[in-house]
Amino acid sequence: MWGIQRTRYADCNGSEGSEEAEIVVNIGGVKQVLYGDVLNRYPDTRLAELVDCLLKSSEEISLLCDDYDPDTGEFYFDRDPDAFKCIIELYYYGEIHMKRGICPICFMKEMDFWKIGSDFLDECCKCHLKEVEDELAEIAEKVRTILVDREGDPSAGGWQRFQMSLWRLMEKPESSLPAHIIAIVSFIFILISSVVMCVGTIPDLQVEDAEGNLTEHPTLEIIETVCIGWFTVEYVLRLISSPNKIKFVLAFMNIIDFMAIMPFFVVLILTSFGAGVMELANVQQAVQALRIMRIARIFKLARHSSGLQTLTSALKSSFKELGLLLMYMGVGVFLFSALGYTMEQNHPDTLFTSIPQSFWWAVITMTTVGYGDVYPKTTLGRCNAAISFLCGVIAIALPIHPIINNFVLFYNKQQVLETAAKHEIELMALRTSEGELKASPGSHKHVCSEGVWGNSLSSGHSDTYTPLLKDHTGGAKIQTPSMETSFESTAEATEYFIS
């Protein structure tokens, strides 16, 4: 038995109150002796209902436990004894603390079985439970996305079905073999375009125009035109098939795609106005600036690289650490540039002509780059430089570790979500195939409308469990014709996985 001391109460005369009848429970092979006055502190729980079992019939008792021995008065429960150690703390301490190593989802099943609300959980345990619920919701959302990509919505019309097929073809490489091939071709065009942009700046590969100016080789211009044509067709098709045009246009990666093709057409329009317009100095500068914007197409690689997407997401989640790094560097640059100017201004050959001009020296010194174009010449200035680069190393190193941790955590989380989603898809297909073997000939359909914890884990019970995960999808209906399973929400998808 577990050594939890029972509290004795005194009556109104000050004498020690008499103990009520002992209640013996056997939880998964572990025997525990409880007392009625302790259990009655929470009369709505299952254990409190055992107090008056002597007045109940055998049928009523069988609804409360898995088995009952009338000779010894022992109640048997086929439940987790480790979880029960935490459950029983409610009657003695007024709250429940989930022990480390117990699955929060399974523990919530135990609390639901013993008819104890989640409000009695300690705050730290509620936070842990919330994290697990969020992970389950993300897994369900990822599974929902995979199912939509694979099967689509059979209730959609002809144009909507074509639009969804085109969207999967252009945006979801994992949805089909043609979509995967298109993603590879797009990746190759990005590489070719980036290489052509770099090679076109080599003087030996450039040709002279009628006025003697060096321009790109005609062959490279043809390759560039073909690449821009592919990017344009790809962008237009994705825009047409997008379910939300405004969200598509304002997305960061789609803005990058637009910036990658826009300079070509702007230069083409300016060229069509004739040589007189192109000879204007402002127009020439604008054309050069637009050509430089072509470097944005290298960011298109992030669309086809999960590693770059993970890095971007990790940096987004590390804005606080990045802001801390910039603050450290800003304070250091201002401080050491002012000190450097003060210590060097009296030197006849000083390179520190002003504090703003000294900012450049402070930046390259604190980042340990040290180009050597600006350097101190006095003893105090050199001491200031030594202290500045030591402080720069410390300032850069301090926030780096949290940023790396955020990246590792986010990357591992993405891997777990992808693996869990694929695993759930396989389980759904396996369950459906097993159901088809058992079912009689005809239509077979499984609708997930049960509670999030499914049916009771113990035989002979028909308790109803309240779903813990809320609907975050707005009730969008998802149907998977091949597996004949329908979900009304992310919560229902999660219910299906856990049940």
PDB file of N, CA and C in Angstrom, residues 21-26 31-34 50-51 53-54 61 65 67-77:
ATOM      1  N   ALA A  21     -16.024   3.651   7.672  1.00  0.00           N
ATOM      2  CA  ALA A  21     -15.716   2.335   7.120  1.00  0.00           C
ATOM      3  C   ALA A  21     -14.604   2.436   6.087  1.00  0.00           C
ATOM      4  N   GLU A  22     -13.711   1.482   6.114  1.00  0.00           N
ATOM      5  CA  GLU A  22     -12.619   1.442   5.154  1.00  0.00           C
ATOM      6  C   GLU A  22     -13.119   0.901   3.814  1.00  0.00           C
ATOM      7  N   ILE A  23     -12.588   1.455   2.745  1.00  0.00           N
ATOM      8  CA  ILE A  23     -12.920   1.023   1.390  1.00  0.00           C
ATOM      9  C   ILE A  23     -11.643   0.541   0.733  1.00  0.00           C
ATOM     10  N   VAL A  24     -11.627  -0.707   0.316  1.00  0.00           N
ATOM     11  CA  VAL A  24     -10.434  -1.313  -0.274  1.00  0.00           C
ATOM     12  C   VAL A  24     -10.607  -1.335  -1.788  1.00  0.00           C
ATOM     13  N   VAL A  25      -9.653  -0.740  -2.479  1.00  0.00           N
ATOM     14  CA  VAL A  25      -9.663  -0.730  -3.945  1.00  0.00           C
ATOM     15  C   VAL A  25      -8.389  -1.387  -4.452  1.00  0.00           C
ATOM     16  N   ASN A  26      -8.521  -2.083  -5.549  1.00  0.00           N
ATOM     17  CA  ASN A  26      -7.374  -2.736  -6.192  1.00  0.00           C
ATOM     18  C   ASN A  26      -7.219  -2.122  -7.570  1.00  0.00           C
ATOM     19  N   LYS A  31      -3.125  -2.735  -4.186  1.00  0.00           N
ATOM     20  CA  LYS A  31      -4.215  -2.534  -3.247  1.00  0.00           C
ATOM     21  C   LYS A  31      -4.018  -1.235  -2.480  1.00  0.00           C
ATOM     22  N   GLN A  32      -5.134  -0.558  -2.240  1.00  0.00           N
ATOM     23  CA  GLN A  32      -5.112   0.708  -1.514  1.00  0.00           C
ATOM     24  C   GLN A  32      -6.337   0.763  -0.616  1.00  0.00           C
ATOM     25  N   VAL A  33      -6.140   1.212   0.626  1.00  0.00           N
ATOM     26  CA  VAL A  33      -7.222   1.367   1.584  1.00  0.00           C
ATOM     27  C   VAL A  33      -7.575   2.842   1.678  1.00  0.00           C
ATOM     28  N   LEU A  34      -8.822   3.163   1.403  1.00  0.00           N
ATOM     29  CA  LEU A  34      -9.304   4.534   1.461  1.00  0.00           C
ATOM     30  C   LEU A  34     -10.371   4.654   2.538  1.00  0.00           C
ATOM     31  N   LEU A  50     -18.332   4.985  -4.221  1.00  0.00           N
ATOM     32  CA  LEU A  50     -18.096   3.676  -3.629  1.00  0.00           C
ATOM     33  C   LEU A  50     -18.453   3.625  -2.156  1.00  0.00           C
ATOM     34  N   VAL A  51     -18.603   4.798  -1.533  1.00  0.00           N
ATOM     35  CA  VAL A  51     -18.842   4.832  -0.086  1.00  0.00           C
ATOM     36  C   VAL A  51     -20.166   4.162   0.256  1.00  0.00           C
ATOM     37  N   CYS A  53     -21.836   1.901  -1.480  1.00  0.00           N
ATOM     38  CA  CYS A  53     -22.076   0.748  -2.344  1.00  0.00           C
ATOM     39  C   CYS A  53     -22.797  -0.388  -1.612  1.00  0.00           C
ATOM     40  N   LEU A  54     -22.712  -0.412  -0.261  1.00  0.00           N
ATOM     41  CA  LEU A  54     -23.384  -1.471   0.476  1.00  0.00           C
ATOM     42  C   LEU A  54     -24.896  -1.396   0.317  1.00  0.00           C
ATOM     43  N   ILE A  61     -23.291  -1.680  -8.706  1.00  0.00           N
ATOM     44  CA  ILE A  61     -21.864  -1.752  -8.340  1.00  0.00           C
ATOM     45  C   ILE A  61     -21.021  -2.084  -9.560  1.00  0.00           C
ATOM     46  N   CYS A  65     -17.255  -0.237 -11.089  1.00  0.00           N
ATOM     47  CA  CYS A  65     -15.922  -0.859 -11.087  1.00  0.00           C
ATOM     48  C   CYS A  65     -15.913  -2.001 -12.080  1.00  0.00           C
ATOM     49  N   ASP A  67     -14.771  -5.105 -11.255  1.00  0.00           N
ATOM     50  CA  ASP A  67     -15.137  -6.326 -10.532  1.00  0.00           C
ATOM     51  C   ASP A  67     -15.254  -5.993  -9.054  1.00  0.00           C
ATOM     52  N   TYR A  68     -16.004  -6.839  -8.349  1.00  0.00           N
ATOM     53  CA  TYR A  68     -16.221  -6.605  -6.920  1.00  0.00           C
ATOM     54  C   TYR A  68     -16.269  -7.947  -6.207  1.00  0.00           C
ATOM     55  N   ASP A  69     -15.536  -8.046  -5.099  1.00  0.00           N
ATOM     56  CA  ASP A  69     -15.508  -9.245  -4.283  1.00  0.00           C
ATOM     57  C   ASP A  69     -16.347  -8.995  -3.037  1.00  0.00           C
ATOM     58  N   PRO A  70     -17.558  -9.569  -2.945  1.00  0.00           N
ATOM     59  CA  PRO A  70     -18.402  -9.292  -1.769  1.00  0.00           C
ATOM     60  C   PRO A  70     -17.862  -9.885  -0.477  1.00  0.00           C
ATOM     61  N   ASP A  71     -17.028 -10.936  -0.571  1.00  0.00           N
ATOM     62  CA  ASP A  71     -16.487 -11.535   0.646  1.00  0.00           C
ATOM     63  C   ASP A  71     -15.492 -10.607   1.333  1.00  0.00           C
ATOM     64  N   THR A  72     -14.598 -10.017   0.540  1.00  0.00           N
ATOM     65  CA  THR A  72     -13.589  -9.115   1.123  1.00  0.00           C
ATOM     66  C   THR A  72     -13.973  -7.649   1.006  1.00  0.00           C
ATOM     67  N   GLY A  73     -15.018  -7.358   0.242  1.00  0.00           N
ATOM     68  CA  GLY A  73     -15.421  -5.968   0.031  1.00  0.00           C
ATOM     69  C   GLY A  73     -14.419  -5.171  -0.787  1.00  0.00           C
ATOM     70  N   GLU A  74     -13.726  -5.834  -1.705  1.00  0.00           N
ATOM     71  CA  GLU A  74     -12.653  -5.201  -2.477  1.00  0.00           C
ATOM     72  C   GLU A  74     -13.155  -4.869  -3.883  1.00  0.00           C
ATOM     73  N   PHE A  75     -12.896  -3.634  -4.297  1.00  0.00           N
ATOM     74  CA  PHE A  75     -13.270  -3.159  -5.623  1.00  0.00           C
ATOM     75  C   PHE A  75     -12.056  -3.246  -6.553  1.00  0.00           C
ATOM     76  N   TYR A  76     -12.272  -3.821  -7.737  1.00  0.00           N
ATOM     77  CA  TYR A  76     -11.183  -4.001  -8.689  1.00  0.00           C
ATOM     78  C   TYR A  76     -11.370  -3.036  -9.864  1.00  0.00           C
ATOM     79  N   PHE A  77     -10.275  -2.359 -10.214  1.00  0.00           N
ATOM     80  CA  PHE A  77     -10.272  -1.430 -11.348  1.00  0.00           C
ATOM     81  C   PHE A  77      -9.073  -1.756 -12.238  1.00  0.00           C
TER      82      PHE A  77
END
